[in-house]
Amino acid sequence: MSNLLEIRDLHKSYGDVEVLKGVDCTMSQGDVISIIGSSGSGKTTMLRCINMLEEFQGGTISIDGQEIGYELVGGQRRRKSEKEIARQRALTGMAFQQFNLFPHMTAARNIMLGLMKVKKLNKEEARSIAEKWLDRVGLRSRADHFPGQLSGGQQQRVAIARAIAMNPKLMLFDEVTSALDPELVNEVLQVIKTLAQDGMSMLLVTHEMRFAYEVSNRVIFMNQGRIGEEGNPKEMFHKPKSERLAEFLKTSSFG
Amino acid sequence: MDIAHFLEILWLARIPILKGLGVTISISLLAICCGTILGVFVGLALTYGVRPLRWLVRGYTDFIRGTPVLVLVLASYYVLGTIGLDLGPFQAGVLALAVFCSSHVGEIVRGALQSIPKGQTEAAKAVGLTFPQTFAYVLGPQALRQILPAWVNTAAEMVKASTLLSIIGVAELLLRTQEIISRAFMSLEFYLFAGLLYFTINYAIERFGRYVERKTAIPS
């Protein structure tokens, strides 16, 4: 069986600064992988390369066997067309640290936009899918509220529903609880946990070590643009092999 | 001030005043409409244009914004003629005002688009929207709400700037008023009356802007 996600020798630089220095990673259907590491280690950048929110200069990323973003034409690496990249972006769903809901649309409308414009569903179909997912994240009654009328935790749950309603093969979570008040973190983590139990393939960049430990079947520790260590959460958190990881875990909230 | 006498003269002068008012409104409407349409393209070029185009448009807006409107009006009427583009006073005046309007609207549009957080574009991309779709459904509607107050301001400026066309002989409200004054010798009364008319137009524009702003406000 081919891998759901396959990253080979990923290189990414901002000008002269190389932030990803050759990352390899594979992921199967149903995997829940947490990416941990100190800030600046490249974990968010790696996530953003997967849906081409960042360009990358070397290596390949494929989802379900489809190469993302670039193609070789006569031996030359070339960026795919904008249309093709937009289509490939819909293979993944993404939730952001700052939610990024569209402020001028209701919760339901936020979810319906992609369904109608990308998936070309009609309004009724889109609305019923939006309601289904709002129900799943516990916000059915908020369908016609605008983002400004919702709490941070509620906004993030709508944002997750917006991404997942598109039926992506892989969900990307980029520090989705970092901007939330502590008392709102749990409701969002709970939603993610349920999705994991449903068999959704997910890649999470997170600072919630306890959560990473509980929800993921694999953890990747990023260190200075490379994968420092990876393995199952039990081994990683209890018996870190590298000194860098041991140090990182000591300073993080895990314990 | 003899009110009865003023009203009598005003009644006699009603036709030229109404004509002037009509011309003022036509000039303003044309300048605002053409200037806004052109200005939206200017704003898009300033925000998304590729480099040589962006520089070119940047040069255009900076040059126009740094030039007094009166100079634009005179140049449009007297200078364009020398290079073979012979416009009548009305056309030349509207052209000058529209160009002036476009540079202002362009800056307003650019400012509004750039003030939208990057996360909005990223979220739209992440859902799989193409750029035209992102612009139509996510960026545009948010930018419009930002543009509105400043745009209403610019529209009111255009109405005021239309008075400058009297210099090149366009028979708009101010020139008509001056003609009446030169015959009736009632400068205070008629200038006040003209001022009242200008105020009424701009007040209506402002109220309309407020109304649209209220209608399109995002609940929070």
Short mmCIF file of C-alpha atoms in Angstrom, two decimals:
data_model
loop_
_atom_site.label_atom_id
_atom_site.label_comp_id
_atom_site.label_asym_id
_atom_site.label_seq_id
_atom_site.Cartn_x
_atom_site.Cartn_y
_atom_site.Cartn_z
CA MET A 1 0.00 0.00 0.00
CA SER A 2 1.34 3.42 -0.86
CA ASN A 3 1.90 5.92 1.87
CA LEU A 4 -0.63 8.67 2.48
CA LEU A 5 2.13 11.22 2.91
CA GLU A 6 5.68 10.90 1.77
CA ILE A 7 8.22 13.62 2.33
CA ARG A 8 11.67 13.11 0.82
CA ASP A 9 14.70 15.25 1.57
CA LEU A 10 12.68 18.45 2.05
CA HIS A 11 14.75 21.62 1.88
CA LYS A 12 13.42 25.10 2.50
CA SER A 13 15.23 28.40 2.83
CA TYR A 14 14.22 31.97 3.47
CA GLY A 15 16.91 33.77 1.52
CA ASP A 16 20.20 32.63 3.01
CA VAL A 17 18.65 31.02 6.05
CA GLU A 18 17.96 27.34 5.63
CA VAL A 19 15.07 26.36 7.90
CA LEU A 20 14.52 22.80 6.68
CA LYS A 21 17.70 20.89 6.01
CA GLY A 22 16.53 17.62 4.56
CA VAL A 23 13.42 16.25 6.21
CA ASP A 24 12.13 12.75 5.47
CA CYS A 25 8.82 11.54 6.76
CA THR A 26 6.21 9.00 5.79
CA MET A 27 2.73 8.59 7.09
CA SER A 28 0.02 5.97 6.55
CA GLN A 29 -3.73 6.30 6.44
CA GLY A 30 -5.08 6.85 9.95
CA ASP A 31 -1.79 7.95 11.48
CA VAL A 32 -1.87 10.72 14.04
CA ILE A 33 1.53 12.32 14.23
CA SER A 34 2.53 15.14 16.55
CA ILE A 35 5.44 17.35 15.65
CA ILE A 36 7.15 18.88 18.65
CA GLY A 37 10.23 21.01 19.06
CA SER A 38 11.35 24.43 20.17
CA SER A 39 10.29 27.49 18.18
CA GLY A 40 12.36 28.03 15.08
CA SER A 41 13.00 24.33 14.66
CA GLY A 42 11.00 24.28 11.43
CA LYS A 43 7.91 22.37 12.50
CA THR A 44 5.33 24.91 11.32
CA THR A 45 7.29 25.51 8.12
CA MET A 46 7.25 21.80 7.36
CA LEU A 47 3.50 21.70 7.84
CA ARG A 48 3.01 24.73 5.58
CA CYS A 49 5.09 23.17 2.81
CA ILE A 50 2.70 20.25 2.68
CA ASN A 51 -0.12 22.48 1.41
CA MET A 52 2.14 24.87 -0.48
CA LEU A 53 1.56 27.82 1.80
CA GLU A 54 5.35 27.87 1.67
CA GLU A 55 7.43 27.23 -1.41
CA PHE A 56 10.26 24.76 -0.98
CA GLN A 57 13.48 24.58 -2.90
CA GLY A 58 14.41 20.93 -2.69
CA GLY A 59 12.95 17.49 -2.14
CA THR A 60 9.48 16.16 -2.83
CA ILE A 61 6.21 15.85 -0.98
CA SER A 62 3.55 13.47 -2.19
CA ILE A 63 0.07 12.85 -0.91
CA ASP A 64 -1.54 9.61 -2.03
CA GLY A 65 1.12 9.26 -4.70
CA GLN A 66 0.53 12.77 -6.12
CA GLU A 67 3.54 15.02 -6.08
CA ILE A 68 2.69 18.34 -4.48
CA GLY A 69 3.54 21.74 -5.90
CA TYR A 70 6.31 20.94 -8.33
CA GLU A 71 6.93 18.70 -11.29
CA LEU A 72 9.87 17.77 -13.41
CA VAL A 73 9.60 18.95 -16.99
CA GLY A 74 12.54 17.87 -19.11
CA GLY A 75 14.70 17.50 -16.03
CA GLN A 76 13.75 20.99 -14.82
CA ARG A 77 11.90 21.42 -11.53
CA ARG A 78 8.90 23.61 -12.22
CA ARG A 79 6.11 24.98 -10.07
CA LYS A 80 2.75 23.55 -11.05
CA SER A 81 0.00 25.87 -12.27
CA GLU A 82 -1.93 27.88 -9.68
CA LYS A 83 -5.07 25.99 -10.58
CA GLU A 84 -3.41 22.64 -10.03
CA ILE A 85 -1.88 23.80 -6.74
CA ALA A 86 -5.30 25.03 -5.58
CA ARG A 87 -6.73 21.63 -6.41
CA GLN A 88 -3.95 19.87 -4.53
CA ARG A 89 -4.45 22.08 -1.50
CA ALA A 90 -7.91 20.63 -1.17
CA LEU A 91 -6.30 17.22 -0.51
CA THR A 92 -5.40 18.55 2.91
CA GLY A 93 -7.31 20.61 5.41
CA MET A 94 -5.61 23.06 7.71
CA ALA A 95 -6.43 24.68 11.02
CA PHE A 96 -4.38 27.71 12.03
CA GLN A 97 -3.11 29.17 15.26
CA GLN A 98 -5.14 32.35 14.65
CA PHE A 99 -8.28 30.49 13.40
CA ASN A 100 -8.49 32.75 10.33
CA LEU A 101 -12.24 32.50 10.00
CA PHE A 102 -13.72 34.86 7.43
CA PRO A 103 -15.14 37.60 9.67
CA HIS A 104 -17.85 38.73 7.22
CA MET A 105 -19.47 35.29 7.03
CA THR A 106 -21.48 33.32 9.53
CA ALA A 107 -20.09 30.08 10.93
CA ALA A 108 -22.16 28.07 8.45
CA ARG A 109 -21.13 30.31 5.55
CA ASN A 110 -17.47 29.88 6.44
CA ILE A 111 -17.86 26.17 6.00
CA MET A 112 -20.10 26.40 2.93
CA LEU A 113 -17.74 28.60 0.90
CA GLY A 114 -15.26 25.86 0.04
CA LEU A 115 -18.00 23.31 -0.47
CA MET A 116 -19.77 25.54 -2.98
CA LYS A 117 -16.81 27.09 -4.79
CA VAL A 118 -14.29 24.24 -4.72
CA LYS A 119 -16.49 21.16 -4.48
CA LYS A 120 -19.24 22.83 -6.54
CA LEU A 121 -22.04 21.62 -4.31
CA ASN A 122 -25.30 23.50 -4.36
CA LYS A 123 -26.36 25.67 -1.47
CA GLU A 124 -28.65 23.14 0.19
CA GLU A 125 -26.10 20.33 0.10
CA ALA A 126 -23.39 22.64 1.41
CA ARG A 127 -25.64 23.90 4.18
CA SER A 128 -26.52 20.42 5.34
CA ILE A 129 -22.86 19.35 5.41
CA ALA A 130 -21.98 22.54 7.30
CA GLU A 131 -24.68 21.84 9.85
CA LYS A 132 -23.54 18.25 10.23
CA TRP A 133 -19.99 19.34 11.04
CA LEU A 134 -21.07 22.19 13.27
CA ASP A 135 -23.08 19.61 15.15
CA ARG A 136 -20.01 17.38 15.43
CA VAL A 137 -17.99 20.19 17.02
CA GLY A 138 -20.90 21.07 19.30
CA LEU A 139 -21.85 24.34 17.64
CA ARG A 140 -25.02 23.57 15.72
CA SER A 141 -26.82 26.36 17.52
CA ARG A 142 -24.15 28.84 16.46
CA ALA A 143 -24.52 28.23 12.72
CA ASP A 144 -25.74 31.74 12.01
CA HIS A 145 -23.39 33.56 14.35
CA PHE A 146 -20.51 35.60 12.98
CA PRO A 147 -16.96 34.86 14.16
CA GLY A 148 -16.94 38.09 16.16
CA GLN A 149 -19.85 36.72 18.19
CA LEU A 150 -18.02 33.53 19.16
CA SER A 151 -15.37 32.79 21.78
CA GLY A 152 -11.87 31.83 20.70
CA GLY A 153 -12.49 28.18 21.39
CA GLN A 154 -15.72 28.24 19.41
CA GLN A 155 -14.02 30.02 16.51
CA GLN A 156 -11.31 27.40 16.42
CA ARG A 157 -13.89 24.61 16.42
CA VAL A 158 -15.67 26.26 13.48
CA ALA A 159 -12.30 26.59 11.71
CA ILE A 160 -11.63 22.90 12.22
CA ALA A 161 -15.12 22.07 10.96
CA ARG A 162 -14.49 24.28 7.91
CA ALA A 163 -11.34 22.35 7.06
CA ILE A 164 -12.71 18.91 7.72
CA ALA A 165 -16.02 19.43 5.92
CA MET A 166 -14.00 19.48 2.69
CA ASN A 167 -13.29 15.82 3.34
CA PRO A 168 -9.49 16.08 3.14
CA LYS A 169 -7.24 13.04 3.12
CA LEU A 170 -5.03 14.62 5.74
CA MET A 171 -5.65 17.27 8.39
CA LEU A 172 -2.90 19.70 9.33
CA PHE A 173 -3.13 21.41 12.72
CA ASP A 174 -0.77 24.32 13.26
CA GLU A 175 -0.55 25.12 16.99
CA VAL A 176 -4.31 25.36 17.14
CA THR A 177 -4.49 25.98 20.88
CA SER A 178 -1.61 28.45 21.24
CA ALA A 179 -3.78 31.54 20.85
CA LEU A 180 -6.49 30.33 23.23
CA ASP A 181 -7.13 31.16 26.86
CA PRO A 182 -6.22 28.15 29.02
CA GLU A 183 -9.82 27.37 29.89
CA LEU A 184 -10.75 27.13 26.20
CA VAL A 185 -7.94 24.78 25.19
CA ASN A 186 -9.72 21.64 26.27
CA GLU A 187 -12.83 21.99 24.14
CA VAL A 188 -10.63 22.23 21.03
CA LEU A 189 -8.40 19.31 22.00
CA GLN A 190 -11.51 17.28 22.65
CA VAL A 191 -12.72 17.87 19.10
CA ILE A 192 -9.35 16.80 17.69
CA LYS A 193 -9.34 13.72 19.85
CA THR A 194 -12.73 12.66 18.53
CA LEU A 195 -11.53 13.12 14.97
CA ALA A 196 -8.48 10.99 15.71
CA GLN A 197 -10.70 8.26 17.09
CA ASP A 198 -12.73 8.38 13.90
CA GLY A 199 -9.63 7.44 11.95
CA MET A 200 -8.77 10.86 10.46
CA SER A 201 -5.13 11.11 9.40
CA MET A 202 -3.61 14.07 11.17
CA LEU A 203 -0.37 15.95 11.46
CA LEU A 204 -0.26 18.24 14.47
CA VAL A 205 2.25 20.88 15.40
CA THR A 206 1.70 21.38 19.09
CA HIS A 207 3.07 22.65 22.35
CA GLU A 208 0.61 20.56 24.36
CA MET A 209 2.89 17.69 25.32
CA ARG A 210 0.33 15.89 27.39
CA PHE A 211 -2.06 15.98 24.45
CA ALA A 212 0.60 14.83 21.96
CA TYR A 213 1.34 11.96 24.27
CA GLU A 214 -2.28 10.90 24.52
CA VAL A 215 -3.56 11.39 21.01
CA SER A 216 -0.73 10.47 18.64
CA ASN A 217 0.64 7.13 17.58
CA ARG A 218 3.91 8.72 16.55
CA VAL A 219 5.85 11.79 17.61
CA ILE A 220 8.42 13.68 15.61
CA PHE A 221 10.90 15.90 17.40
CA MET A 222 12.24 18.63 15.15
CA ASN A 223 15.59 20.13 15.94
CA GLN A 224 17.26 22.88 13.88
CA GLY A 225 15.58 22.04 10.60
CA ARG A 226 15.99 18.29 10.87
CA ILE A 227 14.11 15.46 12.47
CA GLY A 228 15.96 14.98 15.72
CA GLU A 229 14.15 11.90 16.84
CA GLU A 230 10.94 10.07 16.15
CA GLY A 231 9.07 7.15 17.56
CA ASN A 232 6.03 6.20 19.55
CA PRO A 233 5.06 8.67 22.24
CA LYS A 234 5.77 6.36 25.16
CA GLU A 235 9.40 5.82 24.22
CA MET A 236 9.90 9.39 23.16
CA PHE A 237 8.59 10.97 26.31
CA HIS A 238 9.82 8.45 28.84
CA LYS A 239 13.09 7.33 27.30
CA PRO A 240 14.35 10.08 25.00
CA LYS A 241 17.45 8.92 23.14
CA SER A 242 18.96 12.27 22.32
CA GLU A 243 20.09 14.83 24.82
CA ARG A 244 18.34 17.61 22.88
CA LEU A 245 14.96 15.93 23.27
CA ALA A 246 15.54 15.20 26.94
CA GLU A 247 16.38 18.83 27.45
CA PHE A 248 13.38 20.01 25.46
CA LEU A 249 11.01 17.79 27.42
CA LYS A 250 12.42 19.06 30.69
CA THR A 251 11.65 22.67 29.77
CA SER A 252 8.25 21.89 28.26
CA SER A 253 5.13 21.38 30.28
CA PHE A 254 5.15 17.61 30.05
CA GLY A 255 5.11 15.91 33.41
CA MET B 1 -30.66 91.62 3.79
CA ASP B 2 -33.99 92.03 2.03
CA ILE B 3 -35.44 88.54 2.00
CA ALA B 4 -38.35 89.34 -0.30
CA HIS B 5 -36.07 90.99 -2.84
CA PHE B 6 -33.61 88.06 -2.67
CA LEU B 7 -36.39 85.53 -3.20
CA GLU B 8 -37.65 87.50 -6.16
CA ILE B 9 -34.21 87.55 -7.81
CA LEU B 10 -33.73 83.89 -6.89
CA TRP B 11 -36.99 83.01 -8.62
CA LEU B 12 -35.95 84.90 -11.73
CA ALA B 13 -32.56 83.15 -11.68
CA ARG B 14 -34.00 79.71 -11.01
CA ILE B 15 -33.32 78.32 -14.47
CA PRO B 16 -29.58 79.16 -14.62
CA ILE B 17 -29.13 77.99 -11.02
CA LEU B 18 -30.84 74.68 -11.70
CA LYS B 19 -28.82 74.28 -14.88
CA GLY B 20 -25.63 74.98 -12.94
CA LEU B 21 -26.64 72.53 -10.27
CA GLY B 22 -27.30 69.92 -12.94
CA VAL B 23 -23.88 70.49 -14.47
CA THR B 24 -22.20 70.27 -11.07
CA ILE B 25 -23.96 67.00 -10.33
CA SER B 26 -23.13 65.58 -13.77
CA ILE B 27 -19.46 66.52 -13.46
CA SER B 28 -19.23 65.05 -9.97
CA LEU B 29 -21.05 61.84 -10.85
CA LEU B 30 -18.99 61.26 -13.97
CA ALA B 31 -15.72 62.04 -12.23
CA ILE B 32 -16.56 59.85 -9.24
CA CYS B 33 -17.73 56.91 -11.36
CA CYS B 34 -14.88 56.98 -13.88
CA GLY B 35 -12.35 57.80 -11.17
CA THR B 36 -13.56 54.95 -8.98
CA ILE B 37 -13.47 52.37 -11.76
CA LEU B 38 -9.99 53.50 -12.81
CA GLY B 39 -8.97 53.75 -9.14
CA VAL B 40 -9.90 50.14 -8.42
CA PHE B 41 -7.54 49.05 -11.20
CA VAL B 42 -4.88 51.40 -9.84
CA GLY B 43 -5.32 49.87 -6.38
CA LEU B 44 -5.14 46.32 -7.74
CA ALA B 45 -1.99 47.15 -9.70
CA LEU B 46 -0.42 48.74 -6.62
CA THR B 47 -1.21 45.68 -4.51
CA TYR B 48 -0.82 42.73 -6.84
CA GLY B 49 0.86 44.12 -9.96
CA VAL B 50 4.16 42.72 -11.19
CA ARG B 51 7.11 44.98 -10.57
CA PRO B 52 7.42 47.19 -13.67
CA LEU B 53 3.65 47.76 -13.74
CA ARG B 54 3.57 48.51 -10.05
CA TRP B 55 6.35 51.07 -10.35
CA LEU B 56 4.62 52.70 -13.27
CA VAL B 57 1.31 52.97 -11.42
CA ARG B 58 3.07 54.10 -8.25
CA GLY B 59 4.66 56.91 -10.27
CA TYR B 60 1.24 57.85 -11.68
CA THR B 61 -0.47 58.06 -8.28
CA ASP B 62 2.39 59.91 -6.61
CA PHE B 63 2.55 62.42 -9.45
CA ILE B 64 -1.21 63.04 -9.53
CA ARG B 65 -1.57 63.20 -5.78
CA GLY B 66 1.26 65.68 -5.56
CA THR B 67 -0.30 68.01 -8.11
CA PRO B 68 -2.96 70.61 -7.24
CA VAL B 69 -6.32 69.79 -8.82
CA LEU B 70 -6.46 73.24 -10.38
CA VAL B 71 -3.20 72.52 -12.20
CA LEU B 72 -4.64 69.23 -13.46
CA VAL B 73 -7.76 71.02 -14.70
CA LEU B 74 -5.76 73.71 -16.51
CA ALA B 75 -3.33 71.18 -17.95
CA SER B 76 -6.13 68.98 -19.16
CA TYR B 77 -7.80 71.91 -20.93
CA TYR B 78 -4.83 73.86 -22.28
CA VAL B 79 -1.96 71.36 -22.55
CA LEU B 80 -3.76 68.34 -24.00
CA GLY B 81 -4.90 70.59 -26.86
CA THR B 82 -1.30 71.29 -27.86
CA ILE B 83 -0.65 67.56 -28.32
CA GLY B 84 -3.68 67.15 -30.52
CA LEU B 85 -6.22 66.04 -27.94
CA ASP B 86 -8.71 68.86 -28.21
CA LEU B 87 -11.28 68.47 -25.46
CA GLY B 88 -14.11 70.83 -24.67
CA PRO B 89 -14.05 72.45 -21.21
CA PHE B 90 -16.58 69.97 -19.78
CA GLN B 91 -14.72 66.89 -21.07
CA ALA B 92 -11.33 68.25 -20.06
CA GLY B 93 -12.62 69.11 -16.60
CA VAL B 94 -14.20 65.73 -16.03
CA LEU B 95 -11.03 64.02 -17.24
CA ALA B 96 -8.89 65.99 -14.80
CA LEU B 97 -11.20 65.28 -11.87
CA ALA B 98 -11.51 61.57 -12.76
CA VAL B 99 -7.75 61.20 -12.94
CA PHE B 100 -7.40 62.97 -9.60
CA CYS B 101 -10.14 60.78 -8.11
CA SER B 102 -8.50 57.60 -9.43
CA SER B 103 -5.22 58.26 -7.66
CA HIS B 104 -7.00 58.75 -4.36
CA VAL B 105 -9.27 55.74 -4.79
CA GLY B 106 -6.24 53.70 -5.83
CA GLU B 107 -4.49 54.46 -2.56
CA ILE B 108 -7.65 53.73 -0.58
CA VAL B 109 -8.09 50.37 -2.31
CA ARG B 110 -4.43 49.46 -1.79
CA GLY B 111 -4.60 50.40 1.88
CA ALA B 112 -7.75 48.37 2.42
CA LEU B 113 -6.41 45.28 0.68
CA GLN B 114 -3.12 45.42 2.53
CA SER B 115 -4.83 45.82 5.88
CA ILE B 116 -6.53 42.43 5.57
CA PRO B 117 -4.53 39.91 7.61
CA LYS B 118 -2.46 37.43 5.60
CA GLY B 119 -4.20 34.62 7.43
CA GLN B 120 -7.36 35.33 5.41
CA THR B 121 -5.62 34.55 2.14
CA GLU B 122 -3.93 31.53 3.66
CA ALA B 123 -7.18 30.15 5.01
CA ALA B 124 -8.79 30.60 1.60
CA LYS B 125 -5.88 28.89 -0.10
CA ALA B 126 -5.94 26.06 2.42
CA VAL B 127 -9.59 25.40 1.54
CA GLY B 128 -8.55 25.16 -2.12
CA LEU B 129 -9.86 28.47 -3.46
CA THR B 130 -8.05 29.96 -6.44
CA PHE B 131 -6.87 33.56 -6.25
CA PRO B 132 -9.80 35.02 -8.21
CA GLN B 133 -12.20 33.17 -5.89
CA THR B 134 -10.28 34.32 -2.83
CA PHE B 135 -10.51 37.88 -4.07
CA ALA B 136 -14.20 37.69 -4.93
CA TYR B 137 -15.45 36.04 -1.74
CA VAL B 138 -12.89 36.76 0.96
CA LEU B 139 -10.71 39.80 0.27
CA GLY B 140 -13.05 41.95 -1.82
CA PRO B 141 -16.02 41.99 0.56
CA GLN B 142 -13.76 42.79 3.50
CA ALA B 143 -11.91 45.50 1.58
CA LEU B 144 -15.18 47.12 0.47
CA ARG B 145 -16.23 47.72 4.05
CA GLN B 146 -12.90 49.38 4.76
CA ILE B 147 -12.97 51.46 1.62
CA LEU B 148 -16.41 52.93 2.13
CA PRO B 149 -15.75 55.73 4.68
CA ALA B 150 -12.66 57.02 2.85
CA TRP B 151 -14.40 56.71 -0.49
CA VAL B 152 -17.34 58.83 0.69
CA ASN B 153 -14.81 61.43 1.72
CA THR B 154 -13.22 61.38 -1.73
CA ALA B 155 -16.64 61.64 -3.39
CA ALA B 156 -17.40 64.76 -1.36
CA GLU B 157 -13.99 66.18 -2.31
CA MET B 158 -14.85 65.70 -5.97
CA VAL B 159 -18.05 67.71 -5.60
CA LYS B 160 -16.06 70.53 -4.06
CA ALA B 161 -13.31 70.24 -6.66
CA SER B 162 -15.90 70.58 -9.43
CA THR B 163 -16.04 74.32 -8.63
CA LEU B 164 -12.55 74.63 -10.14
CA LEU B 165 -14.04 73.95 -13.55
CA SER B 166 -15.52 77.45 -13.47
CA ILE B 167 -11.96 78.66 -14.27
CA ILE B 168 -12.04 77.02 -17.69
CA GLY B 169 -15.57 78.23 -18.33
CA VAL B 170 -17.72 75.25 -17.47
CA ALA B 171 -21.08 76.70 -16.50
CA GLU B 172 -21.44 74.79 -13.27
CA LEU B 173 -23.11 76.02 -10.12
CA LEU B 174 -20.36 78.39 -8.99
CA LEU B 175 -19.95 80.09 -12.36
CA ARG B 176 -23.72 80.49 -12.72
CA THR B 177 -23.87 81.96 -9.25
CA GLN B 178 -21.11 84.44 -10.09
CA GLU B 179 -22.94 85.46 -13.24
CA ILE B 180 -26.10 86.13 -11.27
CA ILE B 181 -24.18 88.10 -8.67
CA SER B 182 -22.56 90.25 -11.31
CA ARG B 183 -26.01 91.27 -12.48
CA ALA B 184 -27.92 91.43 -9.21
CA PHE B 185 -25.13 92.69 -6.89
CA MET B 186 -26.20 90.37 -4.08
CA SER B 187 -22.97 88.51 -3.47
CA LEU B 188 -23.53 87.55 0.19
CA GLU B 189 -26.97 86.08 -0.43
CA PHE B 190 -26.12 84.12 -3.54
CA TYR B 191 -22.78 82.81 -2.30
CA LEU B 192 -24.55 81.64 0.84
CA PHE B 193 -27.21 80.02 -1.25
CA ALA B 194 -24.66 78.25 -3.45
CA GLY B 195 -22.82 77.12 -0.32
CA LEU B 196 -26.08 75.71 1.00
CA LEU B 197 -26.57 73.71 -2.20
CA TYR B 198 -23.05 72.28 -2.06
CA PHE B 199 -23.55 71.42 1.56
CA THR B 200 -26.81 69.64 0.77
CA ILE B 201 -25.19 67.49 -1.92
CA ASN B 202 -22.30 66.50 0.32
CA TYR B 203 -24.53 65.92 3.30
CA ALA B 204 -26.64 63.57 1.21
CA ILE B 205 -23.53 61.69 0.07
CA GLU B 206 -22.34 61.40 3.65
CA ARG B 207 -25.72 60.16 4.94
CA PHE B 208 -25.85 57.63 2.13
CA GLY B 209 -22.36 56.40 3.06
CA ARG B 210 -23.36 56.05 6.70
CA TYR B 211 -26.44 54.13 5.69
CA VAL B 212 -24.47 51.67 3.57
CA GLU B 213 -21.88 51.33 6.34
CA ARG B 214 -24.60 50.42 8.82
CA LYS B 215 -26.20 48.00 6.40
CA THR B 216 -22.96 46.16 5.71
CA ALA B 217 -21.52 46.19 9.23
CA ILE B 218 -20.32 42.80 10.45
CA PRO B 219 -22.13 41.77 13.64
CA SER B 220 -19.87 41.18 16.60
#
